[in-house]
Amino acid sequence: MTTMRRLALACAAVVAMTGGALAQAYPTKPIKLVVPFPAGSTTDLVGRILAQKLGPALGEQVVIDNRGGSGGTIGAEAVARSPADGYTLLMATIGTHAINPALYKKIPYDPVKDFAPIAQFGTAPNVLVVNPTVPVRTLAELVAYARAKPGELNYGSSGNGTSNHLSGAMLAAREKLDMVHVPYRGGAQAIEGLLRGDIRLMFYHYLPLLPFIEEGKLRPLAVTGAERVKSKALEAVPTMAEAGMKDFVVSAWFGVYAPAGTPPAVVQRVNQAIRAVMATPEMRETLSKQGIDPLTGSPDDLDRLMKAEIVRWAAIVESAGARVD
């Protein structure tokens, strides 16, 4: 064996030992999980469910830090600029890491270059609901009503770049409807606006809407998943395809990221902890009860999902004419 070969093997062994020691030592202090949306949002709910179980799995407390605004870009940028030591993580969404790069002419971070993917953490379909003052009971009736009243219908969202925003934009573009988008700072605020009648319709994760649907304060027309929602209040509500609109499947997804440059050993440590938590029947049942379809995987799985979704949503944003300069 040549001297250079021996040196290379020795260096590799040192790196491996260093990575292993780092993974064993980490964490030694509380970890901050940044949620880039306000308290009460679906992302906040998902983040808190994860933090509650991830802390014990890692042996240190995981603290939620809500940094809402600008469709998640404020919180995402904060994590991208944080030290790459594994103590600041991001509860990312389809918005922060797939839609925003296409939606905005410029965002203050690069979802691929500025982050280290760790693990996906579930998906969630949206439901299309209207304020009962809108005299429609089906998707087809809504489309006809909107066509008859151009510019009079508005739809809300939890912020620019969210999947609920783009779902509304897709509907308007496909059916050539003149509807006005009204972005809110978060989902809770948008729901309040919908209940008051400030906005007339909205796509949003169904769980926070269920009480109002059950009370008749909101009327569901269709769900955006590939299958119907397994909920008593929504079991009779068709998918968008069943309601006559094919190829309209939108499921929001969530994923955990660290700043780029975070040691691979730390990334793997957090990934293994998340996967262990997700493997428990308790966690899967908890997520299912909250309207989240449990799903996780490797860092590479999340990376592939993100890159494919970036391409997909770039095409959707372009076709919907939803780009924000």
PDB file of C-alpha atoms in Angstrom:
ATOM      1  CA  MET A   1       0.000   0.000   0.000  1.00  0.00           C
ATOM      2  CA  THR A   2       1.390   3.381  -0.975  1.00  0.00           C
ATOM      3  CA  THR A   3       2.060   6.174   1.526  1.00  0.00           C
ATOM      4  CA  MET A   4      -0.630   8.366  -0.074  1.00  0.00           C
ATOM      5  CA  ARG A   5      -3.160   5.548   0.166  1.00  0.00           C
ATOM      6  CA  ARG A   6      -2.350   4.999   3.848  1.00  0.00           C
ATOM      7  CA  LEU A   7      -2.702   8.733   4.492  1.00  0.00           C
ATOM      8  CA  ALA A   8      -6.077   8.855   2.738  1.00  0.00           C
ATOM      9  CA  LEU A   9      -7.375   5.907   4.758  1.00  0.00           C
ATOM     10  CA  ALA A  10      -6.129   7.431   7.979  1.00  0.00           C
ATOM     11  CA  CYS A  11      -7.854  10.740   7.215  1.00  0.00           C
ATOM     12  CA  ALA A  12     -11.077   8.931   6.400  1.00  0.00           C
ATOM     13  CA  ALA A  13     -10.900   7.054   9.689  1.00  0.00           C
ATOM     14  CA  VAL A  14     -10.376  10.277  11.619  1.00  0.00           C
ATOM     15  CA  VAL A  15     -13.362  11.907   9.893  1.00  0.00           C
ATOM     16  CA  ALA A  16     -15.533   8.865  10.625  1.00  0.00           C
ATOM     17  CA  MET A  17     -14.516   8.818  14.288  1.00  0.00           C
ATOM     18  CA  THR A  18     -15.040  12.570  14.593  1.00  0.00           C
ATOM     19  CA  GLY A  19     -18.504  12.307  13.033  1.00  0.00           C
ATOM     20  CA  GLY A  20     -19.438   9.425  15.301  1.00  0.00           C
ATOM     21  CA  ALA A  21     -18.226  11.253  18.397  1.00  0.00           C
ATOM     22  CA  LEU A  22     -20.121  14.377  17.336  1.00  0.00           C
ATOM     23  CA  ALA A  23     -23.331  12.430  16.848  1.00  0.00           C
ATOM     24  CA  GLN A  24     -22.957  10.821  20.269  1.00  0.00           C
ATOM     25  CA  ALA A  25     -22.303  14.163  21.988  1.00  0.00           C
ATOM     26  CA  TYR A  26     -25.122  16.034  20.233  1.00  0.00           C
ATOM     27  CA  PRO A  27     -27.235  17.584  21.625  1.00  0.00           C
ATOM     28  CA  THR A  28     -25.877  19.183  24.775  1.00  0.00           C
ATOM     29  CA  LYS A  29     -28.368  22.063  25.043  1.00  0.00           C
ATOM     30  CA  PRO A  30     -31.962  22.873  23.976  1.00  0.00           C
ATOM     31  CA  ILE A  31     -32.757  22.880  20.260  1.00  0.00           C
ATOM     32  CA  LYS A  32     -34.798  25.621  18.631  1.00  0.00           C
ATOM     33  CA  LEU A  33     -37.375  24.555  16.032  1.00  0.00           C
ATOM     34  CA  VAL A  34     -38.385  27.603  14.014  1.00  0.00           C
ATOM     35  CA  VAL A  35     -41.967  27.559  12.756  1.00  0.00           C
ATOM     36  CA  PRO A  36     -42.186  30.161   9.951  1.00  0.00           C
ATOM     37  CA  PHE A  37     -45.887  30.807  10.560  1.00  0.00           C
ATOM     38  CA  PRO A  38     -47.824  32.227  13.534  1.00  0.00           C
ATOM     39  CA  ALA A  39     -49.100  30.278  16.521  1.00  0.00           C
ATOM     40  CA  GLY A  40     -52.367  28.535  15.702  1.00  0.00           C
ATOM     41  CA  SER A  41     -51.426  27.749  12.111  1.00  0.00           C
ATOM     42  CA  THR A  42     -51.315  24.196  10.796  1.00  0.00           C
ATOM     43  CA  THR A  43     -47.518  24.366  10.586  1.00  0.00           C
ATOM     44  CA  ASP A  44     -47.402  25.482  14.207  1.00  0.00           C
ATOM     45  CA  LEU A  45     -49.579  22.529  15.195  1.00  0.00           C
ATOM     46  CA  VAL A  46     -47.333  20.108  13.317  1.00  0.00           C
ATOM     47  CA  GLY A  47     -44.195  21.663  14.774  1.00  0.00           C
ATOM     48  CA  ARG A  48     -45.471  21.391  18.335  1.00  0.00           C
ATOM     49  CA  ILE A  49     -46.455  17.753  17.865  1.00  0.00           C
ATOM     50  CA  LEU A  50     -42.943  17.002  16.633  1.00  0.00           C
ATOM     51  CA  ALA A  51     -41.173  19.042  19.317  1.00  0.00           C
ATOM     52  CA  GLN A  52     -43.075  17.296  22.102  1.00  0.00           C
ATOM     53  CA  LYS A  53     -41.797  13.882  21.033  1.00  0.00           C
ATOM     54  CA  LEU A  54     -38.463  14.790  19.465  1.00  0.00           C
ATOM     55  CA  GLY A  55     -37.123  16.331  22.662  1.00  0.00           C
ATOM     56  CA  PRO A  56     -37.238  13.099  24.688  1.00  0.00           C
ATOM     57  CA  ALA A  57     -35.909  11.148  21.694  1.00  0.00           C
ATOM     58  CA  LEU A  58     -32.843  13.404  21.508  1.00  0.00           C
ATOM     59  CA  GLY A  59     -32.444  13.887  25.241  1.00  0.00           C
ATOM     60  CA  GLU A  60     -32.807  17.685  25.149  1.00  0.00           C
ATOM     61  CA  GLN A  61     -35.739  20.076  25.035  1.00  0.00           C
ATOM     62  CA  VAL A  62     -36.964  21.199  21.599  1.00  0.00           C
ATOM     63  CA  VAL A  63     -38.368  24.734  21.828  1.00  0.00           C
ATOM     64  CA  ILE A  64     -40.763  26.248  19.285  1.00  0.00           C
ATOM     65  CA  ASP A  65     -39.867  29.680  17.899  1.00  0.00           C
ATOM     66  CA  ASN A  66     -42.701  31.202  15.813  1.00  0.00           C
ATOM     67  CA  ARG A  67     -41.401  33.604  13.167  1.00  0.00           C
ATOM     68  CA  GLY A  68     -44.320  34.226  10.840  1.00  0.00           C
ATOM     69  CA  GLY A  69     -44.636  36.567   7.895  1.00  0.00           C
ATOM     70  CA  SER A  70     -44.075  36.833   4.146  1.00  0.00           C
ATOM     71  CA  GLY A  71     -45.350  33.351   3.382  1.00  0.00           C
ATOM     72  CA  GLY A  72     -42.761  31.723   5.624  1.00  0.00           C
ATOM     73  CA  THR A  73     -39.731  33.495   4.149  1.00  0.00           C
ATOM     74  CA  ILE A  74     -38.878  35.390   7.350  1.00  0.00           C
ATOM     75  CA  GLY A  75     -38.536  32.263   9.447  1.00  0.00           C
ATOM     76  CA  ALA A  76     -36.809  30.312   6.682  1.00  0.00           C
ATOM     77  CA  GLU A  77     -34.227  33.036   6.179  1.00  0.00           C
ATOM     78  CA  ALA A  78     -33.571  33.178   9.921  1.00  0.00           C
ATOM     79  CA  VAL A  79     -32.685  29.479   9.936  1.00  0.00           C
ATOM     80  CA  ALA A  80     -30.619  29.721   6.758  1.00  0.00           C
ATOM     81  CA  ARG A  81     -28.489  32.419   8.431  1.00  0.00           C
ATOM     82  CA  SER A  82     -28.147  30.544  11.737  1.00  0.00           C
ATOM     83  CA  PRO A  83     -25.026  28.643  12.852  1.00  0.00           C
ATOM     84  CA  ALA A  84     -24.822  25.217  11.219  1.00  0.00           C
ATOM     85  CA  ASP A  85     -24.510  23.359  14.496  1.00  0.00           C
ATOM     86  CA  GLY A  86     -27.840  21.509  14.712  1.00  0.00           C
ATOM     87  CA  TYR A  87     -29.307  23.758  17.395  1.00  0.00           C
ATOM     88  CA  THR A  88     -31.561  25.741  15.048  1.00  0.00           C
ATOM     89  CA  LEU A  89     -33.910  23.714  12.834  1.00  0.00           C
ATOM     90  CA  LEU A  90     -36.745  24.686  10.508  1.00  0.00           C
ATOM     91  CA  MET A  91     -40.257  23.255  10.293  1.00  0.00           C
ATOM     92  CA  ALA A  92     -40.410  23.820   6.548  1.00  0.00           C
ATOM     93  CA  THR A  93     -43.442  23.536   4.299  1.00  0.00           C
ATOM     94  CA  ILE A  94     -44.360  23.102   0.673  1.00  0.00           C
ATOM     95  CA  GLY A  95     -44.558  26.900   0.645  1.00  0.00           C
ATOM     96  CA  THR A  96     -41.112  27.723   2.000  1.00  0.00           C
ATOM     97  CA  HIS A  97     -39.265  25.056   0.007  1.00  0.00           C
ATOM     98  CA  ALA A  98     -41.230  24.501  -3.209  1.00  0.00           C
ATOM     99  CA  ILE A  99     -43.672  27.305  -3.970  1.00  0.00           C
ATOM    100  CA  ASN A 100     -41.881  30.463  -2.808  1.00  0.00           C
ATOM    101  CA  PRO A 101     -38.920  30.077  -5.203  1.00  0.00           C
ATOM    102  CA  ALA A 102     -41.375  30.134  -8.119  1.00  0.00           C
ATOM    103  CA  LEU A 103     -43.818  32.636  -6.660  1.00  0.00           C
ATOM    104  CA  TYR A 104     -41.420  35.428  -5.783  1.00  0.00           C
ATOM    105  CA  LYS A 105     -38.968  37.083  -8.140  1.00  0.00           C
ATOM    106  CA  LYS A 106     -36.440  37.079  -5.319  1.00  0.00           C
ATOM    107  CA  ILE A 107     -36.439  35.428  -1.901  1.00  0.00           C
ATOM    108  CA  PRO A 108     -33.731  35.860   0.750  1.00  0.00           C
ATOM    109  CA  TYR A 109     -32.635  32.237   0.723  1.00  0.00           C
ATOM    110  CA  ASP A 110     -32.034  29.350  -1.641  1.00  0.00           C
ATOM    111  CA  PRO A 111     -34.072  26.282  -0.591  1.00  0.00           C
ATOM    112  CA  VAL A 112     -31.496  23.931  -2.094  1.00  0.00           C
ATOM    113  CA  LYS A 113     -28.167  25.609  -1.341  1.00  0.00           C
ATOM    114  CA  ASP A 114     -28.922  27.153   2.046  1.00  0.00           C
ATOM    115  CA  PHE A 115     -30.374  24.116   3.823  1.00  0.00           C
ATOM    116  CA  ALA A 116     -29.538  20.561   4.779  1.00  0.00           C
ATOM    117  CA  PRO A 117     -32.643  18.346   4.469  1.00  0.00           C
ATOM    118  CA  ILE A 118     -33.293  16.094   7.460  1.00  0.00           C
ATOM    119  CA  ALA A 119     -36.663  14.352   7.164  1.00  0.00           C
ATOM    120  CA  GLN A 120     -40.160  14.753   5.800  1.00  0.00           C
ATOM    121  CA  PHE A 121     -42.882  14.925   8.416  1.00  0.00           C
ATOM    122  CA  GLY A 122     -46.287  14.219   6.943  1.00  0.00           C
ATOM    123  CA  THR A 123     -48.645  15.552   4.295  1.00  0.00           C
ATOM    124  CA  ALA A 124     -52.061  17.187   4.491  1.00  0.00           C
ATOM    125  CA  PRO A 125     -54.754  17.814   1.855  1.00  0.00           C
ATOM    126  CA  ASN A 126     -56.773  21.020   1.734  1.00  0.00           C
ATOM    127  CA  VAL A 127     -60.533  21.449   1.573  1.00  0.00           C
ATOM    128  CA  LEU A 128     -62.356  24.110  -0.442  1.00  0.00           C
ATOM    129  CA  VAL A 129     -64.918  25.882   1.741  1.00  0.00           C
ATOM    130  CA  VAL A 130     -67.241  28.816   1.180  1.00  0.00           C
ATOM    131  CA  ASN A 131     -69.035  31.176   3.494  1.00  0.00           C
ATOM    132  CA  PRO A 132     -72.713  30.054   3.490  1.00  0.00           C
ATOM    133  CA  THR A 133     -73.702  33.439   2.076  1.00  0.00           C
ATOM    134  CA  VAL A 134     -72.291  32.207  -1.237  1.00  0.00           C
ATOM    135  CA  PRO A 135     -75.302  30.430  -2.791  1.00  0.00           C
ATOM    136  CA  VAL A 136     -73.485  27.334  -4.067  1.00  0.00           C
ATOM    137  CA  ARG A 137     -73.279  23.717  -2.926  1.00  0.00           C
ATOM    138  CA  THR A 138     -70.957  22.165  -5.506  1.00  0.00           C
ATOM    139  CA  LEU A 139     -67.701  23.035  -7.241  1.00  0.00           C
ATOM    140  CA  ALA A 140     -69.520  23.367 -10.562  1.00  0.00           C
ATOM    141  CA  GLU A 141     -71.992  25.815  -9.021  1.00  0.00           C
ATOM    142  CA  LEU A 142     -69.132  27.845  -7.565  1.00  0.00           C
ATOM    143  CA  VAL A 143     -67.434  28.100 -10.963  1.00  0.00           C
ATOM    144  CA  ALA A 144     -70.700  29.181 -12.615  1.00  0.00           C
ATOM    145  CA  TYR A 145     -71.378  31.725  -9.874  1.00  0.00           C
ATOM    146  CA  ALA A 146     -67.874  33.207 -10.107  1.00  0.00           C
ATOM    147  CA  ARG A 147     -68.169  33.496 -13.896  1.00  0.00           C
ATOM    148  CA  ALA A 148     -71.472  35.327 -13.526  1.00  0.00           C
ATOM    149  CA  LYS A 149     -69.975  37.803 -11.039  1.00  0.00           C
ATOM    150  CA  PRO A 150     -66.451  38.663 -12.259  1.00  0.00           C
ATOM    151  CA  GLY A 151     -64.366  40.463  -9.681  1.00  0.00           C
ATOM    152  CA  GLU A 152     -66.923  40.053  -6.887  1.00  0.00           C
ATOM    153  CA  LEU A 153     -65.597  36.883  -5.272  1.00  0.00           C
ATOM    154  CA  ASN A 154     -62.440  36.930  -3.184  1.00  0.00           C
ATOM    155  CA  TYR A 155     -60.533  34.012  -1.738  1.00  0.00           C
ATOM    156  CA  GLY A 156     -58.303  34.042   1.303  1.00  0.00           C
ATOM    157  CA  SER A 157     -55.104  32.257   2.245  1.00  0.00           C
ATOM    158  CA  SER A 158     -52.675  31.999   5.135  1.00  0.00           C
ATOM    159  CA  GLY A 159     -50.168  34.008   3.095  1.00  0.00           C
ATOM    160  CA  ASN A 160     -48.606  34.421  -0.311  1.00  0.00           C
ATOM    161  CA  GLY A 161     -46.851  31.278  -1.460  1.00  0.00           C
ATOM    162  CA  THR A 162     -48.823  28.829   0.640  1.00  0.00           C
ATOM    163  CA  SER A 163     -50.466  25.797  -0.952  1.00  0.00           C
ATOM    164  CA  ASN A 164     -53.888  27.238  -0.104  1.00  0.00           C
ATOM    165  CA  HIS A 165     -53.032  30.438  -1.987  1.00  0.00           C
ATOM    166  CA  LEU A 166     -51.827  28.552  -5.045  1.00  0.00           C
ATOM    167  CA  SER A 167     -54.841  26.220  -4.941  1.00  0.00           C
ATOM    168  CA  GLY A 168     -57.094  29.264  -5.310  1.00  0.00           C
ATOM    169  CA  ALA A 169     -54.876  30.664  -8.050  1.00  0.00           C
ATOM    170  CA  MET A 170     -54.980  27.317  -9.881  1.00  0.00           C
ATOM    171  CA  LEU A 171     -58.772  27.249  -9.731  1.00  0.00           C
ATOM    172  CA  ALA A 172     -59.028  30.802 -11.046  1.00  0.00           C
ATOM    173  CA  ALA A 173     -56.537  30.152 -13.858  1.00  0.00           C
ATOM    174  CA  ARG A 174     -58.040  26.840 -14.971  1.00  0.00           C
ATOM    175  CA  GLU A 175     -61.593  28.134 -15.091  1.00  0.00           C
ATOM    176  CA  LYS A 176     -60.668  31.671 -16.197  1.00  0.00           C
ATOM    177  CA  LEU A 177     -62.314  33.194 -13.138  1.00  0.00           C
ATOM    178  CA  ASP A 178     -61.853  36.793 -12.049  1.00  0.00           C
ATOM    179  CA  MET A 179     -61.323  36.382  -8.293  1.00  0.00           C
ATOM    180  CA  VAL A 180     -59.285  38.490  -5.887  1.00  0.00           C
ATOM    181  CA  HIS A 181     -56.690  36.928  -3.587  1.00  0.00           C
ATOM    182  CA  VAL A 182     -56.582  38.219   0.008  1.00  0.00           C
ATOM    183  CA  PRO A 183     -53.494  36.994   1.908  1.00  0.00           C
ATOM    184  CA  TYR A 184     -53.530  36.907   5.702  1.00  0.00           C
ATOM    185  CA  ARG A 185     -50.655  36.621   8.134  1.00  0.00           C
ATOM    186  CA  GLY A 186     -51.699  33.100   9.092  1.00  0.00           C
ATOM    187  CA  GLY A 187     -54.412  30.478   8.832  1.00  0.00           C
ATOM    188  CA  ALA A 188     -56.253  31.464  12.013  1.00  0.00           C
ATOM    189  CA  GLN A 189     -56.639  35.030  10.780  1.00  0.00           C
ATOM    190  CA  ALA A 190     -57.844  33.833   7.367  1.00  0.00           C
ATOM    191  CA  ILE A 191     -60.451  31.564   8.971  1.00  0.00           C
ATOM    192  CA  GLU A 192     -61.718  34.482  11.055  1.00  0.00           C
ATOM    193  CA  GLY A 193     -62.016  36.564   7.893  1.00  0.00           C
ATOM    194  CA  LEU A 194     -63.935  33.794   6.167  1.00  0.00           C
ATOM    195  CA  LEU A 195     -66.352  33.412   9.083  1.00  0.00           C
ATOM    196  CA  ARG A 196     -66.978  37.167   9.122  1.00  0.00           C
ATOM    197  CA  GLY A 197     -67.596  37.210   5.385  1.00  0.00           C
ATOM    198  CA  ASP A 198     -64.608  39.445   4.645  1.00  0.00           C
ATOM    199  CA  ILE A 199     -63.547  36.713   2.214  1.00  0.00           C
ATOM    200  CA  ARG A 200     -65.971  34.342   0.530  1.00  0.00           C
ATOM    201  CA  LEU A 201     -64.010  31.152  -0.017  1.00  0.00           C
ATOM    202  CA  MET A 202     -60.735  29.502   0.826  1.00  0.00           C
ATOM    203  CA  PHE A 203     -58.678  26.348   0.390  1.00  0.00           C
ATOM    204  CA  TYR A 204     -57.211  25.290   3.722  1.00  0.00           C
ATOM    205  CA  HIS A 205     -56.212  22.304   5.806  1.00  0.00           C
ATOM    206  CA  TYR A 206     -59.469  20.734   6.900  1.00  0.00           C
ATOM    207  CA  LEU A 207     -58.853  20.112  10.593  1.00  0.00           C
ATOM    208  CA  PRO A 208     -59.125  23.722  11.858  1.00  0.00           C
ATOM    209  CA  LEU A 209     -62.240  24.095   9.695  1.00  0.00           C
ATOM    210  CA  LEU A 210     -64.073  21.011  10.991  1.00  0.00           C
ATOM    211  CA  PRO A 211     -65.868  22.670  13.934  1.00  0.00           C
ATOM    212  CA  PHE A 212     -67.239  25.395  11.670  1.00  0.00           C
ATOM    213  CA  ILE A 213     -68.219  22.876   8.998  1.00  0.00           C
ATOM    214  CA  GLU A 214     -70.042  20.775  11.584  1.00  0.00           C
ATOM    215  CA  GLU A 215     -71.874  23.869  12.878  1.00  0.00           C
ATOM    216  CA  GLY A 216     -72.878  24.922   9.370  1.00  0.00           C
ATOM    217  CA  LYS A 217     -70.831  28.106   9.525  1.00  0.00           C
ATOM    218  CA  LEU A 218     -68.750  26.999   6.538  1.00  0.00           C
ATOM    219  CA  ARG A 219     -69.753  24.836   3.584  1.00  0.00           C
ATOM    220  CA  PRO A 220     -67.243  22.326   2.104  1.00  0.00           C
ATOM    221  CA  LEU A 221     -67.290  21.762  -1.653  1.00  0.00           C
ATOM    222  CA  ALA A 222     -64.285  19.521  -2.414  1.00  0.00           C
ATOM    223  CA  VAL A 223     -60.992  18.212  -1.029  1.00  0.00           C
ATOM    224  CA  THR A 224     -57.673  18.489  -2.849  1.00  0.00           C
ATOM    225  CA  GLY A 225     -56.240  15.092  -1.941  1.00  0.00           C
ATOM    226  CA  ALA A 226     -56.175  12.054  -4.180  1.00  0.00           C
ATOM    227  CA  GLU A 227     -58.751  10.413  -1.894  1.00  0.00           C
ATOM    228  CA  ARG A 228     -61.632  11.574   0.255  1.00  0.00           C
ATOM    229  CA  VAL A 229     -60.933  12.609   3.821  1.00  0.00           C
ATOM    230  CA  LYS A 230     -61.707   9.981   6.450  1.00  0.00           C
ATOM    231  CA  SER A 231     -63.767  12.219   8.683  1.00  0.00           C
ATOM    232  CA  LYS A 232     -67.453  11.954   9.467  1.00  0.00           C
ATOM    233  CA  ALA A 233     -68.002  15.622   8.616  1.00  0.00           C
ATOM    234  CA  LEU A 234     -66.250  15.293   5.245  1.00  0.00           C
ATOM    235  CA  GLU A 235     -66.790  11.706   4.111  1.00  0.00           C
ATOM    236  CA  ALA A 236     -69.480  12.824   1.656  1.00  0.00           C
ATOM    237  CA  VAL A 237     -67.338  15.659   0.249  1.00  0.00           C
ATOM    238  CA  PRO A 238     -65.851  14.723  -3.141  1.00  0.00           C
ATOM    239  CA  THR A 239     -62.280  15.128  -4.276  1.00  0.00           C
ATOM    240  CA  MET A 240     -61.612  17.802  -6.865  1.00  0.00           C
ATOM    241  CA  ALA A 241     -61.446  15.044  -9.485  1.00  0.00           C
ATOM    242  CA  GLU A 242     -64.777  13.600  -8.406  1.00  0.00           C
ATOM    243  CA  ALA A 243     -66.227  17.096  -8.521  1.00  0.00           C
ATOM    244  CA  GLY A 244     -65.210  17.381 -12.172  1.00  0.00           C
ATOM    245  CA  MET A 245     -61.715  18.894 -12.019  1.00  0.00           C
ATOM    246  CA  LYS A 246     -59.069  16.320 -12.903  1.00  0.00           C
ATOM    247  CA  ASP A 247     -55.347  16.643 -12.116  1.00  0.00           C
ATOM    248  CA  PHE A 248     -56.034  19.009  -9.231  1.00  0.00           C
ATOM    249  CA  VAL A 249     -54.234  17.237  -6.394  1.00  0.00           C
ATOM    250  CA  VAL A 250     -52.566  19.430  -3.799  1.00  0.00           C
ATOM    251  CA  SER A 251     -51.244  17.995  -0.553  1.00  0.00           C
ATOM    252  CA  ALA A 252     -49.224  20.278   1.647  1.00  0.00           C
ATOM    253  CA  TRP A 253     -46.098  18.646   3.045  1.00  0.00           C
ATOM    254  CA  PHE A 254     -43.866  19.402   5.989  1.00  0.00           C
ATOM    255  CA  GLY A 255     -40.174  18.738   6.446  1.00  0.00           C
ATOM    256  CA  VAL A 256     -37.392  19.432   8.902  1.00  0.00           C
ATOM    257  CA  TYR A 257     -34.260  21.228   7.690  1.00  0.00           C
ATOM    258  CA  ALA A 258     -31.030  22.513   9.205  1.00  0.00           C
ATOM    259  CA  PRO A 259     -28.761  25.260   7.857  1.00  0.00           C
ATOM    260  CA  ALA A 260     -26.441  24.161   5.067  1.00  0.00           C
ATOM    261  CA  GLY A 261     -23.130  22.930   6.381  1.00  0.00           C
ATOM    262  CA  THR A 262     -24.612  21.204   9.409  1.00  0.00           C
ATOM    263  CA  PRO A 263     -22.388  18.150  10.114  1.00  0.00           C
ATOM    264  CA  PRO A 264     -23.786  15.027   8.415  1.00  0.00           C
ATOM    265  CA  ALA A 265     -23.516  13.146  11.701  1.00  0.00           C
ATOM    266  CA  VAL A 266     -25.885  15.655  13.332  1.00  0.00           C
ATOM    267  CA  VAL A 267     -28.284  15.476  10.382  1.00  0.00           C
ATOM    268  CA  GLN A 268     -28.350  11.698  10.676  1.00  0.00           C
ATOM    269  CA  ARG A 269     -28.831  11.874  14.438  1.00  0.00           C
ATOM    270  CA  VAL A 270     -31.926  14.077  14.084  1.00  0.00           C
ATOM    271  CA  ASN A 271     -33.209  12.017  11.155  1.00  0.00           C
ATOM    272  CA  GLN A 272     -32.925   8.800  13.152  1.00  0.00           C
ATOM    273  CA  ALA A 273     -34.737  10.401  16.095  1.00  0.00           C
ATOM    274  CA  ILE A 274     -37.586  11.644  13.874  1.00  0.00           C
ATOM    275  CA  ARG A 275     -37.946   8.258  12.208  1.00  0.00           C
ATOM    276  CA  ALA A 276     -37.975   6.518  15.584  1.00  0.00           C
ATOM    277  CA  VAL A 277     -40.700   8.865  16.801  1.00  0.00           C
ATOM    278  CA  MET A 278     -42.704   8.381  13.612  1.00  0.00           C
ATOM    279  CA  ALA A 279     -42.486   4.602  13.959  1.00  0.00           C
ATOM    280  CA  THR A 280     -44.527   4.645  17.153  1.00  0.00           C
ATOM    281  CA  PRO A 281     -48.271   3.924  16.871  1.00  0.00           C
ATOM    282  CA  GLU A 282     -48.904   6.800  19.288  1.00  0.00           C
ATOM    283  CA  MET A 283     -47.335   9.398  17.000  1.00  0.00           C
ATOM    284  CA  ARG A 284     -49.011   8.056  13.877  1.00  0.00           C
ATOM    285  CA  GLU A 285     -52.375   8.103  15.644  1.00  0.00           C
ATOM    286  CA  THR A 286     -51.763  11.631  16.942  1.00  0.00           C
ATOM    287  CA  LEU A 287     -50.948  12.934  13.480  1.00  0.00           C
ATOM    288  CA  SER A 288     -53.888  11.146  11.884  1.00  0.00           C
ATOM    289  CA  LYS A 289     -56.260  12.691  14.427  1.00  0.00           C
ATOM    290  CA  GLN A 290     -54.889  16.094  13.466  1.00  0.00           C
ATOM    291  CA  GLY A 291     -55.542  15.497   9.779  1.00  0.00           C
ATOM    292  CA  ILE A 292     -51.907  14.782   8.914  1.00  0.00           C
ATOM    293  CA  ASP A 293     -50.948  11.713   6.906  1.00  0.00           C
ATOM    294  CA  PRO A 294     -47.812  10.335   8.657  1.00  0.00           C
ATOM    295  CA  LEU A 295     -44.808  10.113   6.368  1.00  0.00           C
ATOM    296  CA  THR A 296     -41.057  10.347   6.811  1.00  0.00           C
ATOM    297  CA  GLY A 297     -37.850   9.027   5.257  1.00  0.00           C
ATOM    298  CA  SER A 298     -34.180   9.796   4.706  1.00  0.00           C
ATOM    299  CA  PRO A 299     -32.585  13.201   4.047  1.00  0.00           C
ATOM    300  CA  ASP A 300     -32.215  12.138   0.402  1.00  0.00           C
ATOM    301  CA  ASP A 301     -35.938  11.340   0.218  1.00  0.00           C
ATOM    302  CA  LEU A 302     -36.794  14.872   1.343  1.00  0.00           C
ATOM    303  CA  ASP A 303     -34.236  16.354  -1.031  1.00  0.00           C
ATOM    304  CA  ARG A 304     -35.740  14.514  -4.012  1.00  0.00           C
ATOM    305  CA  LEU A 305     -39.270  15.512  -3.020  1.00  0.00           C
ATOM    306  CA  MET A 306     -38.299  19.172  -2.685  1.00  0.00           C
ATOM    307  CA  LYS A 307     -36.516  19.344  -6.044  1.00  0.00           C
ATOM    308  CA  ALA A 308     -39.396  17.642  -7.857  1.00  0.00           C
ATOM    309  CA  GLU A 309     -41.912  19.961  -6.179  1.00  0.00           C
ATOM    310  CA  ILE A 310     -39.899  23.057  -7.101  1.00  0.00           C
ATOM    311  CA  VAL A 311     -40.204  22.082 -10.759  1.00  0.00           C
ATOM    312  CA  ARG A 312     -43.907  21.234 -10.428  1.00  0.00           C
ATOM    313  CA  TRP A 313     -44.870  24.474  -8.705  1.00  0.00           C
ATOM    314  CA  ALA A 314     -42.832  26.612 -11.064  1.00  0.00           C
ATOM    315  CA  ALA A 315     -45.090  25.358 -13.858  1.00  0.00           C
ATOM    316  CA  ILE A 316     -48.241  25.903 -11.771  1.00  0.00           C
ATOM    317  CA  VAL A 317     -47.263  29.449 -10.798  1.00  0.00           C
ATOM    318  CA  GLU A 318     -46.493  30.292 -14.410  1.00  0.00           C
ATOM    319  CA  SER A 319     -49.762  28.878 -15.721  1.00  0.00           C
ATOM    320  CA  ALA A 320     -51.720  30.669 -12.980  1.00  0.00           C
ATOM    321  CA  GLY A 321     -49.942  33.961 -13.574  1.00  0.00           C
ATOM    322  CA  ALA A 322     -49.384  34.179  -9.826  1.00  0.00           C
ATOM    323  CA  ARG A 323     -45.764  35.335  -9.755  1.00  0.00           C
ATOM    324  CA  VAL A 324     -45.108  38.235  -7.376  1.00  0.00           C
ATOM    325  CA  ASP A 325     -42.471  40.750  -8.452  1.00  0.00           C
TER     326      ASP A 325
END
